[in-house]
Amino acid sequence: MMITDGIRPASPSKRLVFLDVLRGFMLVGITLGHFGDTFVWLVWQPLGYFSNAEGFILLSGTVFGLVYARIYHRSPHEMTEKAVRRAGLIYLNHLGLLVFVAAFTWLTYGWSTQWHSHALYLDLAPVKGFLLGILMLYQPPLLDILPMYALFVLVGPLIIRQLMAGRWRVVLAVSFVVWVIFAHLLLGGTWRETLAQRVGLGFPYQTGEFDPLVWQLLFFSGLILGHRMFAHPGALRPKPVLVVLSLMLALYFFALRHDYLPFPGFWHASWVDRHDLGLIRMLNIAALVYLFWTLVVVSRNVVWSRGMIMVRDFFAVLGRHSLPVFTAHVVLIYLTIPVQQAGSDPIRYAVGISLIVFLYLMARVFDGRAARLRREKAGLSRPLGH
């Protein structure tokens, strides 16, 4: 196979554990962040203008780029097939969650306010809401990431092919232009809401927190990074000048976010808008990503203590099984709505932590099953008599 742009096939290696660790960390933050207001002080943008959702999408793109670039090198056709199956699996998870949320909403209709579902449109227009949910047009709270993720994975093979042809700059430029158009030019970033109103879908119809044509910039930026990790292993070393600059920017945005410094007179809130990924927000994310990458490179030479390895493995297990963990967390958040709204502080903290423990134990079960399948596959591929 001819591979251009100086790309050489990397030797087979295990998935980089730190990507799973970071994804697991983001999943913990997402779960606690969705548990009412209990843990907001801890998990809502603690490092600056950067939330767990951005981190999860960016890391998912990075993992996709790294894994599917390897598959492409082995077989482009296999890469496309695996991506289509993965997108289908993500959609099935979304469909299962939609059925659960619809059933939860209808069964608790008329109950006390503590049980009231977040999916208000399923109360107002049950049939229309459910059908639009199947089409991924109506997206109740917490059911907006998986449809977007499925679309990205479905388009991913086309992007991988362009990257393998050495066109990563073109991909990044197109992604950037699409972000500018749909986040800042087309109806000021509110085109989906405007369209919903014009076709007669008013409040509480929901288009979701995340516009795929805006958030694609995060996923495909991560995908480019993952591809380059495959294509040029060891070449992405942090540069001291950029490390210092990133640290200065991260500290400045951290101080602004937590009101340690006054905002400049020309400051505008839209620059750090989460829904449209404002320009300053993207700059903050870029600085933090570079610092995280620097820590990862430095940590390769660190001798981990047993306690730190246990912490690392805890998050890595969650990250390895991000899809079932994310899906399960949505179910748990809906089922614990009464606790979120009416529970005392000790009970809410105890239940919130219990959710993380449950998700970890579930991920361990998936981990064990995956290990057994690998052993069985290795046993089947081993020649007789060995």
Short mmCIF file of N, CA and C in Angstrom, two decimals, residues 13-97:
data_model
loop_
_atom_site.label_atom_id
_atom_site.label_comp_id
_atom_site.label_asym_id
_atom_site.label_seq_id
_atom_site.Cartn_x
_atom_site.Cartn_y
_atom_site.Cartn_z
N SER A 13 0.68 -1.88 18.47
CA SER A 13 0.88 -1.65 19.90
C SER A 13 -0.47 -1.59 20.58
N LYS A 14 -0.48 -1.73 21.89
CA LYS A 14 -1.71 -1.66 22.64
C LYS A 14 -2.23 -0.23 22.64
N ARG A 15 -3.55 -0.10 22.85
CA ARG A 15 -4.13 1.24 22.92
C ARG A 15 -3.44 2.03 24.02
N LEU A 16 -3.14 3.31 23.70
CA LEU A 16 -2.48 4.15 24.68
C LEU A 16 -3.40 4.34 25.88
N VAL A 17 -2.89 3.92 27.04
CA VAL A 17 -3.73 3.90 28.24
C VAL A 17 -4.16 5.30 28.64
N PHE A 18 -3.32 6.30 28.41
CA PHE A 18 -3.66 7.63 28.90
C PHE A 18 -4.90 8.19 28.23
N LEU A 19 -5.20 7.79 26.99
CA LEU A 19 -6.42 8.24 26.34
C LEU A 19 -7.65 7.67 27.06
N ASP A 20 -7.57 6.41 27.45
CA ASP A 20 -8.66 5.80 28.22
C ASP A 20 -8.79 6.46 29.59
N VAL A 21 -7.67 6.78 30.22
CA VAL A 21 -7.70 7.43 31.53
C VAL A 21 -8.41 8.77 31.43
N LEU A 22 -8.05 9.56 30.43
CA LEU A 22 -8.66 10.88 30.27
C LEU A 22 -10.15 10.77 29.94
N ARG A 23 -10.50 9.81 29.09
CA ARG A 23 -11.93 9.64 28.79
C ARG A 23 -12.70 9.20 30.02
N GLY A 24 -12.11 8.30 30.80
CA GLY A 24 -12.77 7.88 32.04
C GLY A 24 -12.94 9.04 33.00
N PHE A 25 -11.94 9.90 33.08
CA PHE A 25 -12.01 11.08 33.93
C PHE A 25 -13.15 11.99 33.49
N MET A 26 -13.28 12.18 32.17
CA MET A 26 -14.36 13.02 31.64
C MET A 26 -15.72 12.40 31.92
N LEU A 27 -15.83 11.08 31.83
CA LEU A 27 -17.10 10.41 32.09
C LEU A 27 -17.53 10.57 33.55
N VAL A 28 -16.58 10.52 34.46
CA VAL A 28 -16.90 10.77 35.87
C VAL A 28 -17.42 12.19 36.03
N GLY A 29 -16.73 13.15 35.40
CA GLY A 29 -17.18 14.53 35.47
C GLY A 29 -18.56 14.74 34.87
N ILE A 30 -18.82 14.08 33.73
CA ILE A 30 -20.13 14.19 33.09
C ILE A 30 -21.23 13.64 33.99
N THR A 31 -20.99 12.47 34.59
CA THR A 31 -21.99 11.85 35.45
C THR A 31 -22.30 12.72 36.67
N LEU A 32 -21.27 13.18 37.35
CA LEU A 32 -21.49 14.02 38.53
C LEU A 32 -22.10 15.36 38.14
N GLY A 33 -21.70 15.88 36.98
CA GLY A 33 -22.25 17.15 36.52
C GLY A 33 -23.73 17.07 36.19
N HIS A 34 -24.18 15.89 35.76
CA HIS A 34 -25.60 15.71 35.42
C HIS A 34 -26.45 15.37 36.64
N PHE A 35 -25.81 15.13 37.77
CA PHE A 35 -26.54 14.76 38.98
C PHE A 35 -27.02 16.03 39.70
N GLY A 36 -27.99 16.70 39.09
CA GLY A 36 -28.52 17.93 39.68
C GLY A 36 -27.43 18.97 39.89
N ASP A 37 -27.57 19.73 40.97
CA ASP A 37 -26.59 20.79 41.29
C ASP A 37 -25.59 20.35 42.35
N THR A 38 -25.63 19.10 42.75
CA THR A 38 -24.86 18.64 43.90
C THR A 38 -23.36 18.84 43.72
N PHE A 39 -22.85 18.45 42.55
CA PHE A 39 -21.40 18.46 42.33
C PHE A 39 -20.94 19.55 41.37
N VAL A 40 -21.83 20.51 41.10
CA VAL A 40 -21.48 21.56 40.14
C VAL A 40 -20.21 22.29 40.56
N TRP A 41 -20.08 22.57 41.84
CA TRP A 41 -18.92 23.30 42.34
C TRP A 41 -17.60 22.58 42.05
N LEU A 42 -17.69 21.26 41.87
CA LEU A 42 -16.49 20.46 41.68
C LEU A 42 -16.16 20.20 40.22
N VAL A 43 -17.18 19.94 39.41
CA VAL A 43 -16.93 19.42 38.05
C VAL A 43 -17.28 20.39 36.93
N TRP A 44 -17.92 21.53 37.22
CA TRP A 44 -18.31 22.43 36.15
C TRP A 44 -17.17 23.42 35.83
N GLN A 45 -16.48 23.15 34.76
CA GLN A 45 -15.40 24.02 34.24
C GLN A 45 -14.39 24.41 35.32
N PRO A 46 -13.83 23.45 36.03
CA PRO A 46 -12.89 23.80 37.10
C PRO A 46 -11.57 24.38 36.59
N LEU A 47 -11.19 24.04 35.35
CA LEU A 47 -9.89 24.48 34.84
C LEU A 47 -9.96 25.73 33.98
N GLY A 48 -11.14 26.24 33.75
CA GLY A 48 -11.30 27.39 32.87
C GLY A 48 -12.53 27.20 32.00
N TYR A 49 -12.50 27.76 30.80
CA TYR A 49 -13.64 27.64 29.89
C TYR A 49 -13.51 26.35 29.07
N PHE A 50 -13.75 25.26 29.78
CA PHE A 50 -13.56 23.94 29.21
C PHE A 50 -14.37 22.95 30.05
N SER A 51 -15.34 22.27 29.41
CA SER A 51 -16.19 21.36 30.16
C SER A 51 -15.87 19.92 29.79
N ASN A 52 -16.43 19.00 30.56
CA ASN A 52 -16.19 17.58 30.32
C ASN A 52 -16.73 17.12 28.97
N ALA A 53 -17.81 17.75 28.50
CA ALA A 53 -18.37 17.36 27.21
C ALA A 53 -17.38 17.64 26.08
N GLU A 54 -16.75 18.80 26.10
CA GLU A 54 -15.73 19.10 25.08
C GLU A 54 -14.59 18.08 25.14
N GLY A 55 -14.16 17.77 26.37
CA GLY A 55 -13.08 16.81 26.51
C GLY A 55 -13.46 15.44 26.00
N PHE A 56 -14.70 15.02 26.26
CA PHE A 56 -15.15 13.70 25.83
C PHE A 56 -15.18 13.61 24.30
N ILE A 57 -15.73 14.62 23.63
CA ILE A 57 -15.81 14.60 22.17
C ILE A 57 -14.43 14.68 21.55
N LEU A 58 -13.57 15.52 22.09
CA LEU A 58 -12.21 15.66 21.57
C LEU A 58 -11.44 14.35 21.72
N LEU A 59 -11.54 13.72 22.87
CA LEU A 59 -10.84 12.46 23.11
C LEU A 59 -11.41 11.33 22.26
N SER A 60 -12.73 11.34 22.07
CA SER A 60 -13.34 10.32 21.22
C SER A 60 -12.83 10.43 19.80
N GLY A 61 -12.67 11.66 19.32
CA GLY A 61 -12.09 11.86 17.99
C GLY A 61 -10.65 11.39 17.93
N THR A 62 -9.89 11.64 18.99
CA THR A 62 -8.49 11.23 19.02
C THR A 62 -8.36 9.71 18.98
N VAL A 63 -9.18 9.03 19.80
CA VAL A 63 -9.16 7.56 19.79
C VAL A 63 -9.58 7.03 18.43
N PHE A 64 -10.61 7.63 17.84
CA PHE A 64 -11.06 7.19 16.52
C PHE A 64 -9.94 7.34 15.50
N GLY A 65 -9.27 8.49 15.49
CA GLY A 65 -8.20 8.72 14.53
C GLY A 65 -7.05 7.74 14.69
N LEU A 66 -6.68 7.44 15.93
CA LEU A 66 -5.58 6.53 16.18
C LEU A 66 -5.94 5.09 15.81
N VAL A 67 -7.11 4.63 16.24
CA VAL A 67 -7.51 3.23 16.02
C VAL A 67 -7.84 2.98 14.56
N TYR A 68 -8.63 3.86 13.96
CA TYR A 68 -9.10 3.59 12.60
C TYR A 68 -8.03 3.88 11.55
N ALA A 69 -7.04 4.70 11.87
CA ALA A 69 -5.90 4.84 10.96
C ALA A 69 -5.12 3.53 10.89
N ARG A 70 -4.99 2.86 12.02
CA ARG A 70 -4.32 1.55 12.03
C ARG A 70 -5.11 0.54 11.21
N ILE A 71 -6.44 0.55 11.37
CA ILE A 71 -7.27 -0.39 10.61
C ILE A 71 -7.19 -0.08 9.12
N TYR A 72 -7.18 1.20 8.77
CA TYR A 72 -7.09 1.60 7.36
C TYR A 72 -5.80 1.07 6.75
N HIS A 73 -4.71 1.14 7.48
CA HIS A 73 -3.44 0.66 6.96
C HIS A 73 -3.50 -0.84 6.66
N ARG A 74 -4.29 -1.56 7.46
CA ARG A 74 -4.45 -2.99 7.24
C ARG A 74 -5.44 -3.27 6.11
N SER A 75 -6.54 -2.51 6.09
CA SER A 75 -7.57 -2.74 5.07
C SER A 75 -8.55 -1.56 5.08
N PRO A 76 -8.53 -0.70 4.05
CA PRO A 76 -9.48 0.41 3.99
C PRO A 76 -10.93 -0.05 4.05
N HIS A 77 -11.23 -1.16 3.40
CA HIS A 77 -12.60 -1.67 3.40
C HIS A 77 -13.02 -2.09 4.80
N GLU A 78 -12.12 -2.74 5.53
CA GLU A 78 -12.42 -3.15 6.90
C GLU A 78 -12.67 -1.93 7.78
N MET A 79 -11.90 -0.86 7.56
CA MET A 79 -12.09 0.36 8.34
C MET A 79 -13.50 0.90 8.16
N THR A 80 -13.95 0.96 6.91
CA THR A 80 -15.30 1.48 6.64
C THR A 80 -16.36 0.61 7.27
N GLU A 81 -16.20 -0.71 7.15
CA GLU A 81 -17.18 -1.62 7.74
C GLU A 81 -17.25 -1.47 9.26
N LYS A 82 -16.09 -1.39 9.90
CA LYS A 82 -16.07 -1.27 11.35
C LYS A 82 -16.69 0.06 11.80
N ALA A 83 -16.42 1.13 11.05
CA ALA A 83 -16.97 2.44 11.41
C ALA A 83 -18.49 2.45 11.27
N VAL A 84 -19.00 1.84 10.21
CA VAL A 84 -20.45 1.77 10.01
C VAL A 84 -21.10 0.96 11.13
N ARG A 85 -20.47 -0.17 11.50
CA ARG A 85 -21.02 -0.97 12.60
C ARG A 85 -20.96 -0.20 13.92
N ARG A 86 -19.88 0.53 14.12
CA ARG A 86 -19.76 1.31 15.36
C ARG A 86 -20.83 2.40 15.40
N ALA A 87 -21.04 3.09 14.29
CA ALA A 87 -22.08 4.13 14.25
C ALA A 87 -23.45 3.52 14.51
N GLY A 88 -23.69 2.33 13.94
CA GLY A 88 -24.95 1.64 14.18
C GLY A 88 -25.14 1.28 15.63
N LEU A 89 -24.05 0.82 16.29
CA LEU A 89 -24.12 0.47 17.70
C LEU A 89 -24.42 1.71 18.55
N ILE A 90 -23.79 2.83 18.21
CA ILE A 90 -24.04 4.07 18.95
C ILE A 90 -25.50 4.49 18.79
N TYR A 91 -26.02 4.36 17.55
CA TYR A 91 -27.42 4.72 17.32
C TYR A 91 -28.36 3.80 18.10
N LEU A 92 -28.05 2.51 18.15
CA LEU A 92 -28.89 1.59 18.91
C LEU A 92 -28.90 1.96 20.40
N ASN A 93 -27.77 2.39 20.91
CA ASN A 93 -27.73 2.86 22.30
C ASN A 93 -28.63 4.08 22.48
N HIS A 94 -28.55 5.00 21.49
CA HIS A 94 -29.43 6.17 21.54
C HIS A 94 -30.90 5.76 21.50
N LEU A 95 -31.23 4.81 20.61
CA LEU A 95 -32.61 4.36 20.48
C LEU A 95 -33.10 3.70 21.77
N GLY A 96 -32.23 2.88 22.38
CA GLY A 96 -32.60 2.27 23.65
C GLY A 96 -32.85 3.30 24.72
N LEU A 97 -32.02 4.34 24.76
CA LEU A 97 -32.21 5.40 25.74
C LEU A 97 -33.50 6.17 25.46
#
